[in-house]
Amino acid sequence: MSKQEFLPMCKAEMAERGWDELDFIMITGDAYIDHPSFGAAIITRLLEREGFKVGVIAQPDWKDIDAFRVLGRPRLAVLITGGNLDSMVNHYTAAKKRRSQDVYAPGGKSGLRPDRATIVYSNKVQEALPEVPVIIGGVEASLRRFAHYDYWSDQVRRSILLDSQADLLVFGMGEKAIIEIANCLRNGKSIHHITDVRGTMVPWRGEPPERAQVIPSLAEVKESKKSYAEGFWQQYREQDPYRGRTLYQAHGREGVLQNPPALPLTEKEMDEVYELNYARSYHPVYEPEGGVPALKEVEFSLTSSRGCHGSCSFCALAFHQGRIVQGRSADSIVREAEDLTKSSHFKGYIHDVGGPTANFRRAACKGQLKRGACAHRQCLFPEPCPELDVDHSEYIRLLRRLRQLPEVKKVFVRSGIRFDAVLADKNNDFLRELCTYHISGQLKVAPEHVSPTVLKRMGKPGRKVYDRFVEEYGRMNQKLGKKQYLVPYLMSSHPGSTLKEAVELAEYVRDMGVNPEQVQDFIPTPGTLSTCMYYTGLDPRTMEQVYVPRSPKEKAMQRALIQYRDPKNYDLVAEALRLAHRADLIGFGPKCLIRPRKHGAGTKHEGRDSTHEGRRKNNEARSAKSGTKDVKNVGRGAKQGTKGFFKSISVGLEIQSAN
């Protein structure tokens, strides 16, 4: 692929275009991938469409000041994003251990971006290119725009806008805001006078304007966890483009002023964004390293929507993309699919057609596009709202059109579905279509937990809803004569989960015959309700006290309980069961999680006994184990058949790449 298909990354590439100066420079913590799944690509291509000259500096060496000067001095501004993920989430696990790989870097190499990349890049730019306006955006800036709890330093940090010393912060997806800002700058308006653009936050000195609602200050939220929870809930409720108000938060002698969120993109605007002149690949400079792994996940996938009205407490989408779903037209998606089939790398498989939630294609109800999402009620929790418009027929028609393309062999749906929304539909047409054509042997869904105590804090439907979906899914596959499985994503150590609830989840894992190799341990990422609960011990929606598992030992025990079959976890599981007063689950019966360990026995033959009584118990245990295997076989009766739709799986941490 020619370098001319990409925006310039060096002076030589600028010269090839006949440019001696740029209007904007985009600095990103990711490698340069010119694909609409990456926020930096969308923003730069939008600016290009508006007639601006734009260049990209990807993953600059933050220890070298000259790395920020490779494209010269831009005429209007430098734009900075930490990348498609918060840099701290990108770098560290829930146990705060350094990750060994960065899929957004060439060859998957780690260490090519700094911790808190947005702050570091911004400070370096101001040193390298003084007096050039600096605008920050992307996930990292968006989720850290107010005073926020930072899990990795275990403290409340001030707004990233002030720590970065940037002139302006764009939150959310940013398309409308960046075009308005760019045109203001082009027309000679000072960056310091651009203070009222929707979807932006600005530094503010002096008294806040009359239009602003004042929320608890940095000093107050540091001093009082109750104030932190109250302030967060105010922020959360105002993240709506129709009813959201301007917010002001004091940080000592200065403060931050957030304007209301940008209005949702219309279907036509969404189509235009995703049909810009993308190269749809990584820059050729990365070929020697074997490319950039992140591209593989999205190269032959289609984004059909953004936003999510599911509003899971642990997900930052509501704070970033918003609760109002915005969808592309079917025609636009089909055109993109036709372009994909022309690629020399295309093998006939479209890997995904979806977004944050694949089966959300439009606003939850007509009222959302007039008055916004409801401030004090959710669309699906604790049960679907009577006004919720659940109809998968348009999505079904889209999938059928894609299947009919001559070069397409299979169209997968892999970005995850809301099973409660599937059940809320008036018929089973979508489930039938899904099971017949769009699953590669397994479907991933996210019950996350089974305890009502934990699910309440998560904002997820109850266990009975998930069990009903399991039954419906099982019946549908039996009817179709298919052996297809469910991959349930499970989470340990979420606020609200004591060892009692963790044991309850382990028993569910036992009964369903699931053998998860990995478990998603809750990570308190910025901008989520769950993180607020983790830090304050309060549910900001109700101000109720919430139990929070904090110690590494307890978190390890909760995780081990889900993986109780792994011999390495024996000691943790045994200790957890005793602390939870559930030693009844240590034994030889079919309901036991682990066998008792005879003094001096090794882990390979836990609890085996050479006595007559011991042999009898061992035989019972083997029979129970055999029975468990039988349960996994599909079609061994209705009850066993339902359980048989699970298999030994890998339940891993999946982070949604929001632009």
XYZ file of C-alpha atoms in Angstrom:
659
model
C 0.000 0.000 0.000
C 1.360 3.421 -0.946
C 2.292 5.923 1.753
C 0.400 8.542 -0.271
C -2.850 6.873 0.773
C -2.100 7.919 4.359
C -1.787 11.307 5.979
C 1.871 12.382 6.304
C 3.990 11.166 9.219
C 7.199 13.010 8.258
C 8.423 16.013 6.281
C 9.218 13.823 3.263
C 5.595 12.628 3.077
C 4.443 16.240 3.407
C 6.685 17.162 0.453
C 5.119 14.383 -1.630
C 1.802 16.204 -1.213
C 3.383 19.560 -1.923
C 2.858 20.787 1.645
C 5.375 22.875 3.549
C 3.084 23.527 6.536
C 0.234 21.728 8.295
C -2.925 23.157 9.809
C -3.228 20.431 12.463
C -0.986 17.736 13.882
C -2.592 14.704 15.519
C -0.461 13.020 18.193
C -1.705 9.595 19.225
C -0.608 6.925 21.689
C -1.530 4.212 19.164
C 0.309 3.244 16.018
C -1.150 4.988 12.984
C -3.989 2.845 11.661
C -6.163 4.674 9.149
C -9.395 2.812 9.890
C -12.749 4.080 11.238
C -12.448 1.892 14.339
C -9.777 4.325 15.543
C -10.758 7.758 16.808
C -7.601 9.465 15.549
C -8.363 8.265 12.015
C -11.934 9.583 12.110
C -10.935 13.031 13.386
C -8.042 13.478 10.943
C -10.083 12.364 7.930
C -12.932 14.665 8.937
C -10.534 17.601 9.065
C -9.108 16.583 5.690
C -12.615 16.575 4.216
C -13.094 20.133 5.504
C -10.017 21.247 3.580
C -7.434 21.243 6.377
C -3.895 19.904 6.018
C -3.332 17.287 8.692
C -0.382 15.133 9.720
C 0.051 12.334 12.277
C 2.739 11.693 14.895
C 2.125 8.204 16.254
C 3.679 6.962 19.502
C 6.432 9.610 19.661
C 9.404 8.997 21.926
C 8.348 11.130 24.899
C 11.939 11.295 26.122
C 13.057 13.059 22.941
C 11.787 16.611 22.443
C 12.612 16.474 18.725
C 10.112 13.649 18.249
C 7.386 16.285 18.660
C 8.910 18.540 16.005
C 9.129 16.084 13.094
C 6.216 17.726 11.247
C 7.173 21.278 12.086
C 4.929 23.861 13.680
C 1.222 23.577 12.765
C -0.642 26.709 11.746
C -3.734 26.145 13.949
C -3.335 23.522 16.701
C -1.968 20.218 17.966
C -4.555 17.515 18.718
C -3.647 14.860 21.301
C -5.192 11.497 22.172
C -3.815 8.770 24.416
C -5.229 6.212 21.961
C -8.211 3.891 21.714
C -7.763 2.871 25.360
C -6.919 4.739 28.526
C -3.137 4.357 28.755
C -3.276 2.978 32.297
C -5.832 0.323 31.303
C -3.653 -0.443 28.306
C -0.563 -0.892 30.476
C -1.774 -2.608 33.660
C -3.943 -5.533 34.757
C -6.462 -5.464 37.602
C -3.612 -6.668 39.834
C -1.602 -3.600 38.693
C 0.908 -5.803 36.900
C 2.447 -4.542 33.669
C 0.950 -6.086 30.540
C 3.454 -7.813 28.274
C 1.798 -6.790 25.013
C 0.238 -3.698 23.452
C -1.942 -4.692 20.492
C -2.101 -1.047 19.393
C 1.670 -0.924 18.827
C 3.702 -2.344 15.918
C 4.408 -6.016 16.469
C 2.430 -5.844 19.723
C 5.481 -4.378 21.446
C 4.820 -2.819 24.856
C 6.372 0.345 26.242
C 5.991 2.590 23.192
C 3.706 5.027 25.001
C 4.073 6.540 28.474
C 1.752 6.097 31.424
C -0.853 8.897 31.382
C 0.024 9.484 27.735
C -2.296 12.468 27.204
C -0.658 14.455 30.004
C 2.892 13.566 28.974
C 2.327 14.345 25.294
C 0.610 17.642 26.071
C 3.397 18.826 28.342
C 6.021 17.826 25.774
C 4.235 19.672 22.975
C 4.140 22.852 25.030
C 7.881 22.516 25.522
C 8.620 21.670 21.881
C 6.113 24.017 20.224
C 5.392 26.860 22.652
C 2.264 28.963 22.143
C 0.679 26.449 19.737
C -2.910 25.700 20.899
C -3.258 22.208 22.390
C -6.555 20.292 22.234
C -6.896 16.932 23.973
C -9.528 14.276 23.333
C -10.183 10.544 23.056
C -11.136 8.008 25.709
C -8.442 8.946 28.228
C -9.285 12.660 28.191
C -13.033 12.048 28.024
C -13.234 9.770 31.066
C -10.824 11.788 33.209
C -12.249 15.240 32.507
C -13.513 15.888 36.051
C -11.747 15.220 39.345
C -11.647 11.422 39.356
C -10.504 8.412 41.343
C -7.417 6.801 39.822
C -7.077 3.131 40.705
C -3.391 2.865 39.868
C -2.291 5.642 42.220
C -5.191 5.002 44.625
C -6.017 8.692 44.893
C -8.368 11.329 43.547
C -6.653 13.178 40.724
C -7.684 16.525 39.351
C -9.104 17.036 35.870
C -6.816 15.851 33.091
C -7.459 19.181 31.374
C -5.578 20.994 34.132
C -2.856 18.377 34.589
C -2.135 18.443 30.857
C -2.265 22.266 30.747
C -4.154 21.936 27.442
C -6.288 24.782 26.108
C -9.375 22.715 25.354
C -10.739 19.212 25.955
C -13.107 17.444 23.558
C -15.157 14.700 25.233
C -17.264 12.013 23.642
C -16.804 11.001 20.017
C -15.880 14.535 18.995
C -16.792 14.868 15.308
C -19.116 17.860 15.577
C -17.004 19.621 18.187
C -13.705 19.350 16.290
C -15.171 20.735 13.062
C -16.690 23.708 14.888
C -13.413 24.370 16.713
C -11.360 24.037 13.513
C -13.545 26.509 11.660
C -13.320 28.986 14.535
C -9.530 28.784 14.454
C -9.443 29.104 10.678
C -11.538 32.249 10.927
C -9.029 33.792 13.325
C -10.775 33.191 16.642
C -8.411 32.695 19.577
C -8.456 29.285 21.254
C -9.062 31.113 24.554
C -12.331 32.534 23.233
C -13.753 29.180 22.165
C -15.625 28.453 25.383
C -19.153 27.378 24.492
C -18.855 24.549 21.956
C -20.990 21.514 22.782
C -18.928 18.458 23.707
C -16.019 20.480 25.089
C -14.535 21.393 28.462
C -12.429 24.512 29.038
C -10.215 25.801 31.877
C -12.058 28.520 33.790
C -10.781 31.269 36.068
C -13.035 33.416 38.179
C -16.707 32.928 38.982
C -18.568 30.332 36.892
C -21.124 31.664 34.378
C -24.796 31.796 35.365
C -25.647 28.952 32.987
C -23.427 26.515 34.907
C -24.512 24.085 37.587
C -21.814 23.944 40.277
C -20.828 20.443 41.393
C -18.660 19.498 44.416
C -15.121 20.855 44.076
C -11.851 18.959 43.918
C -11.222 19.790 47.581
C -14.688 18.541 48.588
C -14.503 15.237 46.698
C -11.026 14.601 48.108
C -12.223 15.302 51.632
C -15.551 13.456 51.543
C -16.449 10.240 49.773
C -20.094 11.173 50.123
C -19.392 14.389 48.198
C -17.496 12.382 45.597
C -20.485 10.083 45.059
C -22.931 12.991 44.902
C -20.729 14.864 42.449
C -20.261 11.844 40.229
C -24.001 11.205 40.078
C -24.569 14.830 39.027
C -21.996 14.445 36.249
C -23.477 11.133 35.134
C -27.051 12.440 34.932
C -26.031 15.450 32.851
C -24.298 13.441 30.109
C -27.274 13.811 27.816
C -27.271 16.005 24.701
C -30.902 17.138 25.068
C -31.319 17.846 28.752
C -27.685 18.029 29.946
C -26.612 21.282 31.596
C -23.297 23.127 31.715
C -21.239 21.952 34.718
C -18.536 23.716 36.697
C -16.081 22.127 39.131
C -13.644 24.234 41.130
C -10.017 23.155 41.454
C -8.619 25.686 43.887
C -8.147 29.091 42.214
C -9.175 27.714 38.831
C -11.757 25.261 37.617
C -13.150 23.360 34.655
C -16.311 24.239 32.734
C -18.041 21.463 30.805
C -20.507 22.409 28.088
C -23.454 20.089 27.327
C -22.635 17.005 25.237
C -22.707 17.204 21.444
C -25.943 16.257 19.724
C -26.106 12.693 18.336
C -25.090 12.193 14.738
C -27.953 11.674 12.351
C -28.012 8.559 10.179
C -26.731 10.640 7.248
C -23.899 12.067 9.349
C -22.953 8.591 10.582
C -22.819 7.374 6.989
C -20.546 10.260 6.028
C -18.155 9.586 8.910
C -17.730 5.909 8.069
C -17.405 6.500 4.326
C -14.478 8.932 4.523
C -11.310 8.271 2.552
C -9.715 5.723 4.902
C -6.782 3.586 3.782
C -8.255 0.902 6.097
C -4.829 -0.385 7.100
C -1.776 0.462 9.190
C 0.893 2.764 7.767
C 3.487 0.868 5.665
C 6.241 2.008 8.039
C 5.108 -0.827 10.374
C 5.609 -3.644 7.854
C 9.077 -4.634 9.187
C 7.497 -5.330 12.613
C 4.752 -7.433 11.048
C 2.091 -4.739 11.217
C -0.156 -3.771 14.145
C -2.169 -6.589 15.839
C -5.194 -4.368 16.596
C -6.024 -4.107 12.894
C -6.676 -7.839 12.629
C -9.684 -7.595 14.953
C -11.424 -4.917 12.892
C -10.078 -5.166 9.336
C -13.093 -7.095 8.051
C -15.642 -5.947 10.622
C -18.424 -3.414 10.101
C -19.420 -0.779 12.642
C -23.192 -0.456 12.427
C -23.873 1.702 15.493
C -22.450 3.539 18.490
C -23.770 4.306 21.955
C -25.506 1.868 24.271
C -28.721 2.055 26.309
C -27.705 -1.025 28.306
C -25.900 1.199 30.833
C -23.948 -1.484 32.697
C -22.441 0.136 35.795
C -18.899 -1.055 35.061
C -18.898 0.233 31.461
C -17.694 3.738 30.550
C -19.708 3.945 27.319
C -22.518 5.927 28.927
C -19.972 8.561 29.984
C -18.205 8.601 26.607
C -20.436 7.584 23.687
C -23.693 8.154 25.553
C -26.921 6.221 26.066
C -28.571 7.235 22.794
C -27.755 4.694 20.082
C -26.860 6.146 16.695
C -26.965 3.869 13.659
C -25.737 3.910 10.097
C -28.031 3.189 7.182
C -28.119 -0.341 5.811
C -27.102 1.009 2.393
C -23.938 2.558 3.816
C -22.988 -0.646 5.629
C -23.560 -2.734 2.506
C -21.411 -0.340 0.453
C -18.600 -0.731 2.958
C -18.982 -4.514 2.842
C -18.734 -4.429 -0.946
C -15.483 -2.475 -0.626
C -14.148 -5.052 1.847
C -14.742 -7.874 -0.631
C -12.388 -6.151 -3.112
C -9.430 -6.448 -0.732
C -6.787 -8.990 -1.717
C -6.790 -10.161 1.926
C -10.536 -10.827 2.069
C -11.280 -14.550 2.453
C -15.061 -14.360 2.321
C -15.730 -13.751 6.013
C -17.163 -10.598 7.576
C -16.025 -10.914 11.168
C -18.628 -8.712 12.825
C -21.569 -6.392 12.194
C -22.211 -4.407 15.343
C -20.991 -1.861 17.830
C -20.851 -1.685 21.624
C -23.904 -3.971 21.503
C -24.571 -5.690 18.195
C -28.359 -5.842 18.449
C -28.805 -2.129 19.289
C -29.313 -0.261 16.024
C -31.307 2.805 17.028
C -32.509 4.906 19.953
C -34.301 2.945 22.687
C -37.520 4.896 22.146
C -38.776 7.828 20.077
C -38.776 10.044 23.145
C -34.980 9.872 23.433
C -34.558 11.920 20.255
C -36.795 14.683 21.631
C -36.098 14.863 25.368
C -33.017 12.644 25.782
C -32.474 9.499 27.828
C -34.329 9.361 31.138
C -32.280 10.717 34.032
C -33.664 8.456 36.768
C -34.514 5.198 35.005
C -32.728 2.718 32.766
C -34.011 1.227 29.528
C -33.396 -2.421 30.450
C -32.799 -2.527 34.196
C -34.268 -3.834 36.425
C -36.576 -4.883 33.602
C -37.250 -3.547 30.087
C -39.065 -0.202 30.054
C -42.604 -0.359 28.598
C -41.551 2.356 26.129
C -38.550 0.369 24.891
C -38.766 -0.279 21.166
C -37.404 -3.802 20.693
C -37.620 -4.893 17.085
C -34.760 -6.720 15.371
C -36.408 -6.857 11.942
C -34.272 -4.091 10.406
C -31.070 -5.710 11.697
C -32.217 -9.052 10.271
C -32.771 -7.473 6.847
C -29.303 -5.917 7.000
C -27.658 -9.244 7.821
C -29.534 -10.925 4.976
C -28.345 -8.304 2.491
C -24.763 -8.828 3.603
C -25.059 -12.624 3.277
C -26.271 -12.220 -0.292
C -23.136 -10.414 -1.490
C -21.431 -12.670 -4.087
C -18.000 -12.752 -2.423
C -19.297 -13.275 1.134
C -19.232 -16.792 2.564
C -20.254 -16.024 6.147
C -21.280 -13.017 8.232
C -20.513 -13.300 11.944
C -21.962 -11.386 14.884
C -19.150 -11.262 17.435
C -19.391 -7.921 19.230
C -21.819 -9.322 21.792
C -25.580 -9.096 22.198
C -27.899 -8.112 25.028
C -29.759 -11.328 25.715
C -32.486 -9.539 27.686
C -33.238 -7.421 24.611
C -33.480 -10.592 22.512
C -36.014 -12.012 24.972
C -37.966 -8.735 24.974
C -38.615 -9.008 21.226
C -42.089 -10.106 20.273
C -40.858 -13.152 18.360
C -37.843 -15.428 17.973
C -36.947 -14.362 14.447
C -33.654 -12.760 15.404
C -32.563 -15.671 17.602
C -33.381 -18.097 14.790
C -31.474 -16.022 12.245
C -28.541 -15.657 14.614
C -28.271 -19.368 15.370
C -28.770 -20.381 11.746
C -26.305 -18.082 10.015
C -24.193 -15.871 12.259
C -22.474 -17.980 14.918
C -19.196 -19.841 14.566
C -20.077 -22.617 16.999
C -20.383 -20.308 19.977
C -22.091 -17.109 21.036
C -20.651 -14.810 23.661
C -23.005 -13.221 26.153
C -22.349 -11.400 29.395
C -24.434 -12.428 32.412
C -21.367 -11.311 34.470
C -22.761 -12.756 37.715
C -25.759 -14.606 39.173
C -26.163 -13.075 42.630
C -29.041 -10.558 42.794
C -26.966 -8.470 45.214
C -24.162 -8.071 42.695
C -26.381 -7.814 39.611
C -28.241 -4.936 41.237
C -24.981 -2.983 41.529
C -23.953 -3.958 38.001
C -27.252 -2.853 36.495
C -27.616 -6.286 34.857
C -30.744 -8.460 34.518
C -31.405 -11.167 37.083
C -30.355 -14.782 36.893
C -33.820 -15.940 35.838
C -33.576 -13.808 32.709
C -30.271 -15.356 31.754
C -31.508 -18.876 32.537
C -34.488 -18.251 30.295
C -32.174 -17.148 27.481
C -30.052 -20.276 27.954
C -33.195 -22.385 27.563
C -34.382 -20.459 24.493
C -30.945 -20.681 22.914
C -30.778 -24.402 23.642
C -34.220 -25.104 22.211
C -33.488 -23.076 19.096
C -30.261 -24.940 18.375
C -31.899 -28.299 19.000
C -34.675 -27.323 16.604
C -32.084 -26.359 13.990
C -30.051 -29.511 14.584
C -26.970 -27.514 15.582
C -24.462 -28.009 18.379
C -23.560 -24.465 19.315
C -22.433 -23.177 22.662
C -22.727 -20.141 24.859
C -19.624 -18.344 26.099
C -20.680 -16.570 29.322
C -18.477 -13.694 30.398
C -18.117 -13.655 34.183
C -16.685 -11.015 36.505
C -15.137 -11.395 39.932
C -14.709 -8.855 42.747
C -17.291 -6.327 41.569
C -18.613 -3.996 44.288
C -21.365 -5.778 46.192
C -19.677 -9.166 45.970
C -18.670 -10.699 49.285
C -17.227 -14.212 49.459
C -20.812 -15.409 49.871
C -21.765 -14.066 46.438
C -18.501 -15.344 44.964
C -19.331 -18.856 46.216
C -22.805 -18.514 44.716
C -21.207 -17.808 41.330
C -18.848 -20.767 41.742
C -21.819 -23.058 42.399
C -23.461 -21.780 39.235
C -20.257 -22.527 37.304
C -20.332 -26.034 38.778
C -23.954 -26.665 37.884
C -23.598 -25.396 34.318
C -20.464 -27.429 33.616
C -18.445 -24.340 32.694
C -14.664 -24.497 33.067
C -13.407 -20.916 32.584
C -9.686 -20.663 31.922
C -9.620 -16.908 32.528
C -11.811 -14.592 34.577
C -12.479 -10.888 34.194
C -11.434 -9.316 37.467
C -13.175 -5.986 37.982
C -10.943 -3.014 37.099
C -12.008 0.395 38.480
C -11.613 2.388 35.258
C -12.357 6.135 35.225
C -15.851 7.343 34.417
C -17.964 4.414 35.606
C -20.593 3.990 38.311
C -18.814 0.879 39.538
C -15.559 2.777 40.039
C -17.430 5.351 42.093
C -18.780 2.487 44.233
C -15.299 0.989 44.536
C -13.768 4.214 45.798
C -16.586 5.506 48.006
C -18.303 2.335 49.184
C -21.567 4.021 48.164
C -23.954 3.430 45.279
C -24.291 6.987 43.896
C -27.797 6.240 42.588
C -29.188 5.535 46.058
C -26.319 6.455 48.429
C -26.629 2.961 49.939
C -23.553 1.409 51.512
C -21.888 -1.153 49.233
C -19.438 -3.855 50.246
C -16.228 -3.588 48.216
C -13.613 -6.373 47.957
C -10.342 -4.433 48.021
C -7.509 -6.585 49.343
C -5.440 -8.489 46.766
C -5.992 -11.661 48.816
C -9.775 -11.448 48.738
C -9.793 -10.520 45.055
C -7.586 -13.530 44.346
C -9.969 -15.780 46.314
C -13.026 -14.521 44.442
C -11.291 -15.120 41.136
C -10.076 -18.565 42.238
C -13.586 -19.644 43.209
C -14.740 -19.276 39.605
C -11.742 -21.369 38.552
C -12.039 -23.847 41.396
C -11.172 -26.797 39.137
C -7.639 -25.489 38.595
C -5.312 -27.335 41.051
C -3.236 -24.178 41.472
C -6.236 -22.516 43.111
C -6.891 -25.235 45.700
C -5.523 -23.389 48.734
C -7.294 -20.128 47.849
C -10.594 -21.918 47.212
C -10.370 -23.911 50.444
C -9.622 -20.781 52.466
C -12.425 -18.853 50.776
C -14.970 -21.600 51.459
C -14.033 -21.736 55.129
C -14.168 -17.946 55.497
C -17.585 -17.958 53.812
C -18.746 -20.725 56.210
C -19.251 -23.049 53.248
C -16.983 -25.909 54.242
C -19.877 -28.159 53.159
C -18.557 -27.635 49.618
C -15.296 -29.374 50.548
C -15.939 -33.092 50.245
C -16.693 -35.975 47.888
C -20.327 -35.350 47.039
C -21.541 -34.254 43.583
C -22.172 -30.703 44.848
C -18.725 -30.225 46.357
C -16.281 -27.882 44.679
C -13.077 -29.468 45.987
C -12.085 -32.603 47.856
C -10.644 -32.461 51.366
C -6.879 -32.572 51.456
C -5.489 -35.405 53.555
C -2.526 -34.266 55.623
C 0.600 -34.633 53.517
C -1.295 -35.361 50.305
C -0.167 -33.709 47.064
C -2.384 -31.590 44.857
C -2.475 -34.202 42.082
C -4.506 -36.666 44.167
C -6.307 -34.277 46.525
C -7.982 -36.070 49.401
C -7.623 -39.634 48.076
C -7.802 -42.241 50.837
C -6.646 -45.884 50.742
C -9.154 -46.988 53.406
C -12.359 -48.811 52.511
C -14.414 -45.712 53.407
C -12.027 -43.538 51.405
C -12.332 -45.821 48.358
C -16.117 -45.676 48.605
C -16.017 -41.861 48.668
C -13.564 -41.803 45.780
C -15.914 -43.990 43.730
C -18.793 -41.641 44.514
C -16.683 -38.680 43.460
C -15.757 -40.388 40.173
C -19.427 -41.146 39.547
C -20.323 -37.550 40.242
C -17.575 -36.386 37.892
C -18.860 -38.733 35.205
C -22.344 -37.381 35.741
C -21.049 -33.874 35.243
C -19.557 -34.903 31.921
C -22.890 -36.376 30.875
C -24.557 -33.078 31.646
C -22.301 -31.399 29.085
C -23.588 -33.555 26.234
C -26.241 -31.896 24.127
C -29.552 -33.669 23.776
C -29.476 -35.809 26.952
C -32.895 -34.618 28.062
C -34.274 -31.101 28.337
C -32.504 -30.185 31.551
C -29.174 -31.700 30.564
C -29.557 -30.296 27.062
C -29.760 -26.775 28.422
C -26.574 -27.248 30.386
C -24.946 -28.872 27.402
C -24.856 -25.631 25.517
C -21.902 -24.624 27.637
C -18.426 -25.943 27.001
C -14.973 -25.593 28.480
C -14.218 -21.993 27.605
C -11.860 -19.130 28.035
C -13.529 -16.205 29.747
C -11.161 -13.290 29.269
C -10.967 -9.569 29.730
C -12.416 -7.899 26.660
C -12.072 -4.143 26.457
C -14.346 -2.384 23.994
C -12.358 -0.177 21.723
C -14.371 3.013 21.789
C -13.170 5.791 19.528
